[in-house]
CSV table of C-alpha atoms in Angstrom, one decimal:
chain,number,residue,atom,x,y,z
A,1,MET,CA,-81.9,-40.6,213.5
A,2,ARG,CA,-82.0,-36.8,214.2
A,3,ARG,CA,-84.8,-36.2,211.7
A,4,PHE,CA,-86.8,-39.1,213.2
A,5,THR,CA,-86.4,-37.5,216.6
A,6,ILE,CA,-87.6,-34.1,215.4
A,7,LEU,CA,-90.8,-35.6,213.9
A,8,LEU,CA,-91.5,-37.8,216.9
A,9,THR,CA,-91.1,-34.9,219.2
A,10,ILE,CA,-93.7,-32.7,217.5
A,11,ALA,CA,-96.6,-34.6,219.1
A,12,LEU,CA,-94.9,-34.5,222.5
A,13,ILE,CA,-94.1,-30.8,222.8
A,14,MET,CA,-96.4,-28.8,220.5
A,15,PRO,CA,-99.7,-27.6,221.9
A,16,SER,CA,-102.5,-30.1,221.2
A,17,ASN,CA,-105.2,-29.2,218.7
A,18,ALA,CA,-107.5,-28.9,221.7
A,19,ASP,CA,-105.3,-26.3,223.2
A,20,ALA,CA,-105.1,-24.3,220.0
A,21,GLN,CA,-108.9,-24.6,219.5
A,22,ALA,CA,-109.5,-23.2,223.0
A,23,ARG,CA,-107.8,-20.0,221.9
A,24,PRO,CA,-110.3,-17.6,220.3
A,25,ARG,CA,-110.2,-15.6,217.1
A,26,ALA,CA,-110.8,-11.9,217.2
A,27,ARG,CA,-114.5,-12.2,216.5
A,28,ASP,CA,-115.0,-14.9,219.1
A,29,ILE,CA,-114.4,-12.2,221.7
A,30,GLY,CA,-116.4,-9.5,220.0
A,31,LEU,CA,-113.4,-7.8,218.4
A,32,VAL,CA,-114.9,-6.8,215.1
A,33,VAL,CA,-112.6,-4.9,212.8
A,34,GLY,CA,-113.9,-2.3,210.4
A,35,ILE,CA,-117.2,-2.1,208.5
A,36,LEU,CA,-117.0,-4.6,205.7
A,37,PRO,CA,-118.3,-8.2,206.1
A,38,THR,CA,-116.0,-11.2,206.0
A,39,GLY,CA,-116.1,-14.2,203.7
A,40,PRO,CA,-117.6,-17.4,205.0
A,41,ARG,CA,-114.3,-18.7,206.5
A,42,ASN,CA,-112.9,-15.2,207.3
A,43,SER,CA,-109.7,-16.5,205.7
A,44,ILE,CA,-107.5,-16.0,202.6
A,45,THR,CA,-109.1,-19.2,201.3
A,46,ASP,CA,-112.4,-17.3,200.9
A,47,VAL,CA,-110.8,-16.3,197.6
A,48,ASP,CA,-111.9,-19.1,195.3
A,49,GLY,CA,-109.1,-21.6,194.5
A,50,VAL,CA,-106.6,-20.4,197.1
A,51,ARG,CA,-105.3,-23.1,199.5
A,52,VAL,CA,-102.9,-23.1,202.4
A,53,GLY,CA,-100.8,-25.9,203.7
A,54,GLN,CA,-98.5,-25.9,206.7
A,55,ALA,CA,-95.7,-28.0,208.3
A,56,THR,CA,-94.6,-27.4,211.9
A,57,VAL,CA,-91.1,-28.6,212.9
A,58,ALA,CA,-90.2,-28.9,216.6
A,59,SER,CA,-87.7,-30.6,218.8
A,60,GLY,CA,-87.5,-30.1,222.6
A,61,ASP,CA,-87.1,-26.4,223.5
A,62,SER,CA,-84.5,-25.8,220.8
A,63,VAL,CA,-86.4,-26.0,217.5
A,64,HIS,CA,-89.7,-24.2,216.8
A,65,THR,CA,-90.1,-23.3,213.2
A,66,GLY,CA,-92.0,-24.5,210.1
A,67,VAL,CA,-93.3,-23.8,206.6
A,68,THR,CA,-96.5,-22.2,205.4
A,69,ALA,CA,-97.4,-22.5,201.7
A,70,ILE,CA,-100.0,-20.5,199.8
A,71,ILE,CA,-101.2,-22.0,196.5
A,72,PRO,CA,-102.9,-19.4,194.2
A,73,HIS,CA,-105.2,-21.7,192.3
A,74,ASN,CA,-106.1,-25.3,191.6
A,75,GLY,CA,-104.5,-25.4,188.2
A,76,ASP,CA,-101.0,-25.4,186.8
A,77,VAL,CA,-99.5,-22.3,188.5
A,78,PHE,CA,-96.4,-22.4,186.3
A,79,ARG,CA,-98.3,-22.3,183.0
A,80,ASP,CA,-101.3,-20.4,184.1
A,81,ARG,CA,-99.6,-17.6,186.0
A,82,VAL,CA,-101.3,-15.0,188.3
A,83,PRO,CA,-100.6,-11.3,188.0
A,84,ALA,CA,-98.8,-10.3,191.2
A,85,ALA,CA,-96.8,-7.5,192.9
A,86,ILE,CA,-94.6,-7.1,196.0
A,87,HIS,CA,-94.6,-4.0,198.2
A,88,VAL,CA,-91.6,-3.4,200.5
A,89,GLY,CA,-92.6,-1.7,203.8
A,90,ASN,CA,-89.1,-2.1,205.2
A,91,GLY,CA,-86.5,-4.1,203.3
A,92,PHE,CA,-84.5,-5.8,206.1
A,93,GLY,CA,-85.4,-9.3,204.8
A,94,LYS,CA,-84.6,-12.2,202.5
A,95,LEU,CA,-87.4,-12.4,200.0
A,96,ALA,CA,-86.4,-14.9,197.3
A,97,GLY,CA,-87.8,-14.3,193.9
A,98,PHE,CA,-88.6,-10.7,194.4
A,99,THR,CA,-86.9,-9.1,191.4
A,100,GLN,CA,-88.5,-11.4,188.8
A,101,VAL,CA,-92.0,-10.7,190.2
A,102,ARG,CA,-91.2,-7.0,190.1
A,103,GLU,CA,-89.9,-7.2,186.5
A,104,LEU,CA,-92.6,-9.4,185.0
A,105,GLY,CA,-95.6,-8.7,187.3
A,106,GLU,CA,-96.5,-12.3,187.8
A,107,ILE,CA,-95.9,-15.4,190.1
A,108,GLU,CA,-95.3,-18.8,188.7
A,109,THR,CA,-95.0,-20.9,191.9
A,110,PRO,CA,-96.8,-21.2,195.2
A,111,ILE,CA,-95.6,-18.8,197.8
A,112,VAL,CA,-93.7,-20.3,200.8
A,113,LEU,CA,-93.1,-18.7,204.2
A,114,THR,CA,-90.4,-20.0,206.6
A,115,CYS,CA,-87.6,-18.8,208.9
A,116,THR,CA,-84.8,-16.5,207.9
A,117,LEU,CA,-81.9,-19.0,207.6
A,118,CYS,CA,-84.2,-21.6,205.9
A,119,VAL,CA,-85.2,-19.4,202.9
A,120,TRP,CA,-82.7,-21.0,200.5
A,121,ARG,CA,-83.4,-24.5,201.5
A,122,ALA,CA,-87.2,-23.8,201.1
A,123,ALA,CA,-86.6,-22.2,197.7
A,124,ASP,CA,-84.6,-25.2,196.5
A,125,ALA,CA,-87.3,-27.6,197.8
A,126,LEU,CA,-90.1,-25.6,196.2
A,127,ALA,CA,-88.2,-25.6,192.9
A,128,GLN,CA,-87.6,-29.3,193.2
A,129,TRP,CA,-91.3,-30.0,193.9
A,130,MET,CA,-92.4,-27.9,190.9
A,131,LEU,CA,-89.8,-29.4,188.5
A,132,ALA,CA,-90.8,-32.9,189.4
A,133,LYS,CA,-94.4,-32.3,188.3
A,134,ARG,CA,-95.7,-33.9,185.1
A,135,GLY,CA,-95.1,-31.8,182.0
A,136,MET,CA,-92.1,-29.9,183.6
A,137,GLU,CA,-89.4,-32.1,182.2
A,138,ASN,CA,-88.1,-29.5,179.7
A,139,VAL,CA,-88.3,-26.4,182.0
A,140,LEU,CA,-84.9,-24.7,182.4
A,141,SER,CA,-85.9,-21.8,184.7
A,142,ILE,CA,-88.2,-21.3,187.6
A,143,ASN,CA,-88.7,-18.5,190.1
A,144,PRO,CA,-89.7,-19.8,193.6
A,145,VAL,CA,-91.1,-17.1,195.9
A,146,VAL,CA,-90.1,-17.6,199.5
A,147,GLY,CA,-90.4,-15.1,202.4
A,148,GLU,CA,-89.3,-15.2,206.0
A,149,THR,CA,-89.2,-13.8,209.4
A,150,ASN,CA,-86.6,-14.4,212.1
A,151,ASP,CA,-87.7,-16.8,214.8
A,152,GLY,CA,-84.2,-17.0,216.4
A,153,GLN,CA,-85.5,-16.3,219.9
A,154,LEU,CA,-87.6,-19.4,220.1
A,155,ASN,CA,-85.9,-21.5,217.5
A,156,ASP,CA,-82.3,-22.6,217.1
A,157,ILE,CA,-82.2,-20.9,213.8
A,158,ARG,CA,-78.6,-21.8,213.0
A,159,ALA,CA,-79.7,-25.5,213.0
A,160,ARG,CA,-81.7,-24.7,209.8
A,161,ALA,CA,-84.1,-27.5,210.6
A,162,ILE,CA,-86.3,-27.1,207.6
A,163,THR,CA,-86.0,-29.9,205.0
A,164,ALA,CA,-87.3,-30.5,201.5
A,165,GLU,CA,-89.7,-33.0,203.1
A,166,ASP,CA,-91.2,-30.3,205.3
A,167,VAL,CA,-91.8,-28.0,202.3
A,168,LYS,CA,-93.4,-30.9,200.4
A,169,ARG,CA,-95.6,-31.7,203.4
A,170,ALA,CA,-96.8,-28.1,203.5
A,171,LEU,CA,-97.5,-27.9,199.8
A,172,GLU,CA,-99.3,-31.3,199.6
A,173,SER,CA,-101.4,-30.7,202.6
A,174,ALA,CA,-102.8,-27.5,201.3
A,175,SER,CA,-106.6,-27.0,201.8
A,176,VAL,CA,-109.2,-24.3,202.5
A,177,ASP,CA,-108.8,-24.8,206.3
A,178,VAL,CA,-106.1,-22.6,207.8
A,179,SER,CA,-104.7,-23.2,211.2
A,180,GLU,CA,-103.6,-20.1,213.1
A,181,GLY,CA,-101.2,-19.2,215.9
A,182,SER,CA,-98.1,-21.2,216.7
A,183,VAL,CA,-98.1,-23.3,213.6
A,184,GLY,CA,-96.1,-23.6,210.3
A,185,ALA,CA,-93.9,-20.6,209.6
A,186,GLY,CA,-95.4,-18.9,212.8
A,187,ALA,CA,-94.3,-21.7,215.2
A,188,GLY,CA,-91.4,-19.6,216.6
A,189,THR,CA,-92.4,-16.0,216.0
A,190,ILE,CA,-93.1,-13.2,218.5
A,191,ALA,CA,-95.2,-10.1,218.1
A,192,PHE,CA,-95.6,-7.1,220.5
A,193,GLY,CA,-93.7,-9.2,223.1
A,194,TRP,CA,-96.3,-12.0,223.0
A,195,LYS,CA,-96.3,-15.2,221.0
A,196,GLY,CA,-97.1,-14.3,217.4
A,197,GLY,CA,-97.7,-16.6,214.5
A,198,ILE,CA,-100.0,-17.2,211.5
A,199,GLY,CA,-103.3,-15.3,211.2
A,200,THR,CA,-105.8,-14.9,208.4
A,201,SER,CA,-108.9,-12.9,207.6
A,202,SER,CA,-111.0,-11.8,204.6
A,203,ARG,CA,-113.4,-9.1,203.4
A,204,LYS,CA,-116.3,-9.4,200.9
A,205,LEU,CA,-117.3,-6.3,199.1
A,206,PRO,CA,-121.0,-5.7,198.5
A,207,GLN,CA,-122.3,-6.2,194.9
A,208,SER,CA,-122.6,-2.5,194.5
A,209,LEU,CA,-118.8,-2.3,194.8
A,210,GLY,CA,-118.1,-5.4,192.6
A,211,GLY,CA,-118.7,-8.2,195.0
A,212,TYR,CA,-115.0,-9.0,195.1
A,213,THR,CA,-113.2,-10.9,197.9
A,214,VAL,CA,-109.9,-9.9,199.5
A,215,GLY,CA,-108.1,-12.4,201.7
A,216,VAL,CA,-104.9,-12.0,203.8
A,217,ILE,CA,-102.6,-14.3,205.7
A,218,VAL,CA,-99.8,-13.0,207.9
A,219,GLN,CA,-96.7,-14.3,209.6
A,220,SER,CA,-96.5,-11.9,212.5
A,221,ASN,CA,-93.1,-11.4,214.2
A,222,PHE,CA,-92.7,-7.6,214.8
A,223,GLY,CA,-92.7,-5.0,217.6
A,224,GLY,CA,-94.5,-1.8,218.5
A,225,VAL,CA,-97.2,-0.8,221.0
A,226,LEU,CA,-100.2,-3.1,220.5
A,227,THR,CA,-103.4,-1.4,219.7
A,228,MET,CA,-106.7,-3.3,219.1
A,229,ASN,CA,-109.6,-1.3,217.5
A,230,GLY,CA,-107.9,1.8,218.9
A,231,ALA,CA,-107.6,0.5,222.5
A,232,PRO,CA,-104.1,0.8,223.9
A,233,VAL,CA,-103.8,-2.9,224.9
A,234,GLY,CA,-100.0,-2.9,225.1
A,235,ARG,CA,-99.8,0.2,227.2
A,236,GLU,CA,-102.6,-1.1,229.5
A,237,ILE,CA,-101.0,-4.5,230.0
A,238,GLY,CA,-97.5,-2.9,230.4
A,239,ARG,CA,-95.7,-4.6,227.5
A,240,TYR,CA,-94.5,-2.6,224.6
A,241,SER,CA,-91.4,-1.7,222.6
A,242,TYR,CA,-88.7,0.5,224.3
A,243,GLN,CA,-90.5,0.0,227.6
A,244,ASN,CA,-87.2,-0.3,229.5
A,245,ASP,CA,-85.7,2.8,227.9
A,246,LEU,CA,-88.7,4.7,229.3
A,247,GLY,CA,-88.1,3.5,232.8
A,248,ASP,CA,-85.2,3.1,235.2
A,249,THR,CA,-84.1,-0.4,234.1
A,250,ALA,CA,-81.4,-1.2,231.5
A,251,LEU,CA,-82.3,-1.9,227.9
A,252,THR,CA,-82.8,-5.5,227.0
A,253,GLN,CA,-82.9,-7.1,223.6
A,254,ARG,CA,-86.3,-8.4,224.5
A,255,ASP,CA,-88.2,-5.1,224.4
A,256,ARG,CA,-86.6,-3.6,221.2
A,257,ALA,CA,-89.0,-2.9,218.3
A,258,ASP,CA,-87.2,-5.0,215.7
A,259,GLY,CA,-89.0,-7.8,214.0
A,260,SER,CA,-90.8,-8.6,210.7
A,261,ILE,CA,-94.1,-9.4,209.1
A,262,MET,CA,-94.8,-11.2,205.9
A,263,ILE,CA,-98.2,-10.5,204.4
A,264,VAL,CA,-99.8,-12.4,201.5
A,265,VAL,CA,-102.9,-10.8,199.9
A,266,ALA,CA,-105.2,-12.7,197.5
A,267,THR,CA,-108.1,-11.3,195.6
A,268,ASP,CA,-110.5,-12.4,192.9
A,269,ALA,CA,-110.8,-8.8,191.6
A,270,PRO,CA,-109.3,-8.5,188.1
A,271,LEU,CA,-106.2,-6.5,188.7
A,272,GLU,CA,-102.9,-6.1,186.8
A,273,SER,CA,-99.6,-5.9,188.7
A,274,ARG,CA,-99.6,-2.1,188.9
A,275,ASN,CA,-102.8,-1.9,190.9
A,276,LEU,CA,-101.9,-5.1,192.8
A,277,GLU,CA,-98.8,-3.2,194.1
A,278,ARG,CA,-101.1,-0.3,195.1
A,279,LEU,CA,-103.3,-2.9,196.9
A,280,ALA,CA,-100.3,-4.4,198.6
A,281,ALA,CA,-99.1,-1.0,199.9
A,282,ARG,CA,-102.5,-0.5,201.7
A,283,ALA,CA,-101.9,-3.7,203.7
A,284,ILE,CA,-99.3,-1.7,205.6
A,285,VAL,CA,-102.1,0.5,206.8
A,286,GLY,CA,-103.5,-2.5,208.7
A,287,VAL,CA,-100.1,-3.1,210.3
A,288,GLY,CA,-100.0,0.5,211.5
A,289,ARG,CA,-103.5,0.3,213.0
A,290,THR,CA,-102.2,-2.6,215.3
A,291,GLY,CA,-99.4,-0.4,216.6
A,292,GLY,CA,-96.5,-1.7,214.4
A,293,ASN,CA,-93.9,0.9,213.4
A,294,LEU,CA,-91.8,-0.9,210.8
A,295,SER,CA,-88.5,-0.5,212.6
A,296,ASN,CA,-85.0,-0.5,211.2
A,297,GLY,CA,-84.5,-4.2,211.7
A,298,SER,CA,-87.9,-5.2,210.4
A,299,GLY,CA,-88.5,-7.0,207.1
A,300,ASP,CA,-92.0,-6.0,206.1
A,301,TYR,CA,-93.2,-7.3,202.8
A,302,VAL,CA,-96.6,-7.7,201.1
A,303,ILE,CA,-97.1,-10.1,198.2
A,304,ALA,CA,-100.4,-9.6,196.4
A,305,PHE,CA,-101.9,-11.6,193.6
A,306,SER,CA,-105.2,-11.8,191.6
A,307,THR,CA,-106.8,-15.1,190.9
A,308,ALA,CA,-109.2,-13.7,188.3
A,309,THR,CA,-109.2,-16.0,185.3
A,310,THR,CA,-109.5,-12.9,183.0
A,311,GLY,CA,-106.1,-11.7,184.1
A,312,ARG,CA,-104.0,-15.0,184.0
A,313,ARG,CA,-100.8,-15.1,181.9
A,314,LYS,CA,-100.8,-18.3,180.0
A,315,THR,CA,-97.4,-19.5,178.7
A,316,SER,CA,-99.1,-21.0,175.7
A,317,SER,CA,-100.2,-17.6,174.4
A,318,ALA,CA,-98.1,-14.8,172.9
A,319,VAL,CA,-100.8,-12.2,173.5
A,320,HIS,CA,-102.7,-11.7,176.7
A,321,GLN,CA,-106.1,-10.0,176.5
A,322,VAL,CA,-106.8,-9.1,180.1
A,323,GLU,CA,-109.6,-7.5,182.1
A,324,SER,CA,-108.5,-5.0,184.8
A,325,LEU,CA,-110.4,-2.7,187.2
A,326,SER,CA,-110.0,1.0,186.8
A,327,ASN,CA,-108.1,3.1,189.3
A,328,ASP,CA,-111.4,4.6,190.5
A,329,ALA,CA,-112.6,1.2,191.5
A,330,MET,CA,-109.7,0.5,193.8
A,331,SER,CA,-110.6,2.5,197.0
A,332,SER,CA,-113.0,-0.1,198.4
A,333,LEU,CA,-110.4,-2.8,197.8
A,334,PHE,CA,-107.9,-0.6,199.7
A,335,LEU,CA,-110.3,-0.5,202.7
A,336,ALA,CA,-110.8,-4.3,202.5
A,337,VAL,CA,-107.1,-5.1,202.6
A,338,ALA,CA,-106.4,-2.7,205.5
A,339,GLU,CA,-109.2,-4.3,207.5
A,340,ALA,CA,-108.3,-7.9,206.7
A,341,THR,CA,-104.6,-7.3,207.5
A,342,GLU,CA,-105.5,-5.7,210.9
A,343,GLU,CA,-107.8,-8.6,211.8
A,344,ALA,CA,-105.3,-11.2,210.6
A,345,ILE,CA,-102.7,-9.9,213.0
A,346,TYR,CA,-105.1,-10.0,215.9
A,347,ASN,CA,-106.0,-13.6,215.0
A,348,SER,CA,-102.3,-14.5,214.9
A,349,LEU,CA,-101.9,-13.2,218.5
A,350,LEU,CA,-105.1,-14.5,220.0
A,351,ARG,CA,-104.8,-18.0,218.5
A,352,ALA,CA,-101.1,-18.4,219.5
A,353,THR,CA,-100.1,-20.6,222.4
A,354,THR,CA,-97.2,-20.2,224.8
A,355,VAL,CA,-93.9,-21.6,223.5
A,356,LYS,CA,-90.8,-22.3,225.6
A,357,GLY,CA,-88.0,-21.9,223.2
A,358,HIS,CA,-84.3,-21.7,222.4
A,359,LYS,CA,-83.5,-18.5,224.2
A,360,ARG,CA,-86.7,-17.5,226.0
A,361,THR,CA,-90.4,-18.3,226.6
A,362,ALA,CA,-93.0,-16.4,224.6
A,363,GLU,CA,-96.3,-16.3,226.4
A,364,ALA,CA,-99.6,-16.3,224.8
A,365,ILE,CA,-101.4,-13.0,225.1
A,366,PRO,CA,-103.8,-13.2,228.1
A,367,VAL,CA,-107.2,-13.2,226.5
A,368,ASP,CA,-109.2,-12.4,229.7
A,369,GLN,CA,-107.1,-9.3,230.3
A,370,VAL,CA,-107.4,-8.3,226.7
A,371,VAL,CA,-111.2,-8.6,226.8
A,372,LYS,CA,-111.4,-6.4,229.9
A,373,ILE,CA,-109.3,-3.7,228.3
A,374,LEU,CA,-111.3,-3.8,225.1
A,375,GLY,CA,-114.5,-3.5,227.2
A,376,LYS,CA,-113.1,-0.6,229.1
A,377,TYR,CA,-112.5,1.3,225.9
A,378,ASN,CA,-115.8,0.3,224.4
A,379,VAL,CA,-114.4,-1.2,221.2
A,380,LEU,CA,-116.1,-4.6,221.3
A,381,HIS,CA,-119.1,-5.6,219.1
A,382,TRP,CA,-118.8,-2.7,216.7
A,383,ASP,CA,-120.8,-4.6,214.2
A,384,LYS,CA,-123.8,-4.1,216.5
A,385,SER,CA,-123.3,-0.4,216.9
A,386,VAL,CA,-122.7,0.7,213.3
A,387,PRO,CA,-126.0,1.8,211.7
A,388,PRO,CA,-126.8,0.3,208.2
A,389,GLY,CA,-126.2,2.4,205.2
A,390,ARG,CA,-129.0,4.6,203.9
A,391,LYS,CA,-130.9,3.6,200.8
A,392,ARG,CA,-130.9,6.3,198.1
């Protein structure tokens, strides 16, 4: 009965699709990040074959959580594994499957994001879903990769509301269309004191730099002093970490800098795990540009993988002949991942809707106020002010 109540309540308390659609993405307000063009969807799913599915779980004011699943390609991920790496910005987190990815340099399951106390349930459900697939009858070991952030302010996290059915729903609904904001694993997250959530973005390199695509998806749940294209938005609005310590009022838990971010990076560039780890590390540059400071209590992880068919690790082959970019070719990809991460975080904030939760209400960032501040600092529509490159 309790499970039926939760599912029934979703439609009653979650923001409607119309409400979510009314919230803009960064580029809808003229907030153009960096110099590289985006892919057609400006999403991690611009990397061919990558799909994202989500399940949002809610009940009254007490439960706001969910699952976001990233599937690397359309084939058999277990037998046609993608090279991968994980970078730890700050290790205060519960990232299941980390050590095997580090040891072998590959991922053999979809990647699932959820809430802190639901990691183990999600990992079990992901393993169960994979093992039930045709052809997996004799598999005796599997390494589910599951990341998290703590949504305990808006979600009764001790209820551990995620079930195997939620994980299955996210995995089996995966598509190229990615909802952002207060959905999936971002349903109960908070960033910079505002409602955070899921955000995504991509960058497409010009053919002269290889023509590769880099896509990013984030689960934003961290603190700092919000900066957008260099404009001090958090300071101007008057909401930022340690705000009360700098004034005359007593410290509250609400304005501490602690929090976490999970970042998943996909690219079609042919990269081995070593250079994927280097690529993952540069995603943290994007976090820094938004004003995040990777505090002591923050679990900040980047999972990066390559979908290039020339780099796959097939379990049917004892020898892998792979193609991999040189070190000298990495710099443009570093720029791409930093830009895409920064913009994905902005999208997660701008698309999020206000959520009344377990311990507090997290308000959606006020878009009109943000636009005025960005205009004041002349950081809008940068795509129209950057001159084109010179022809040699």
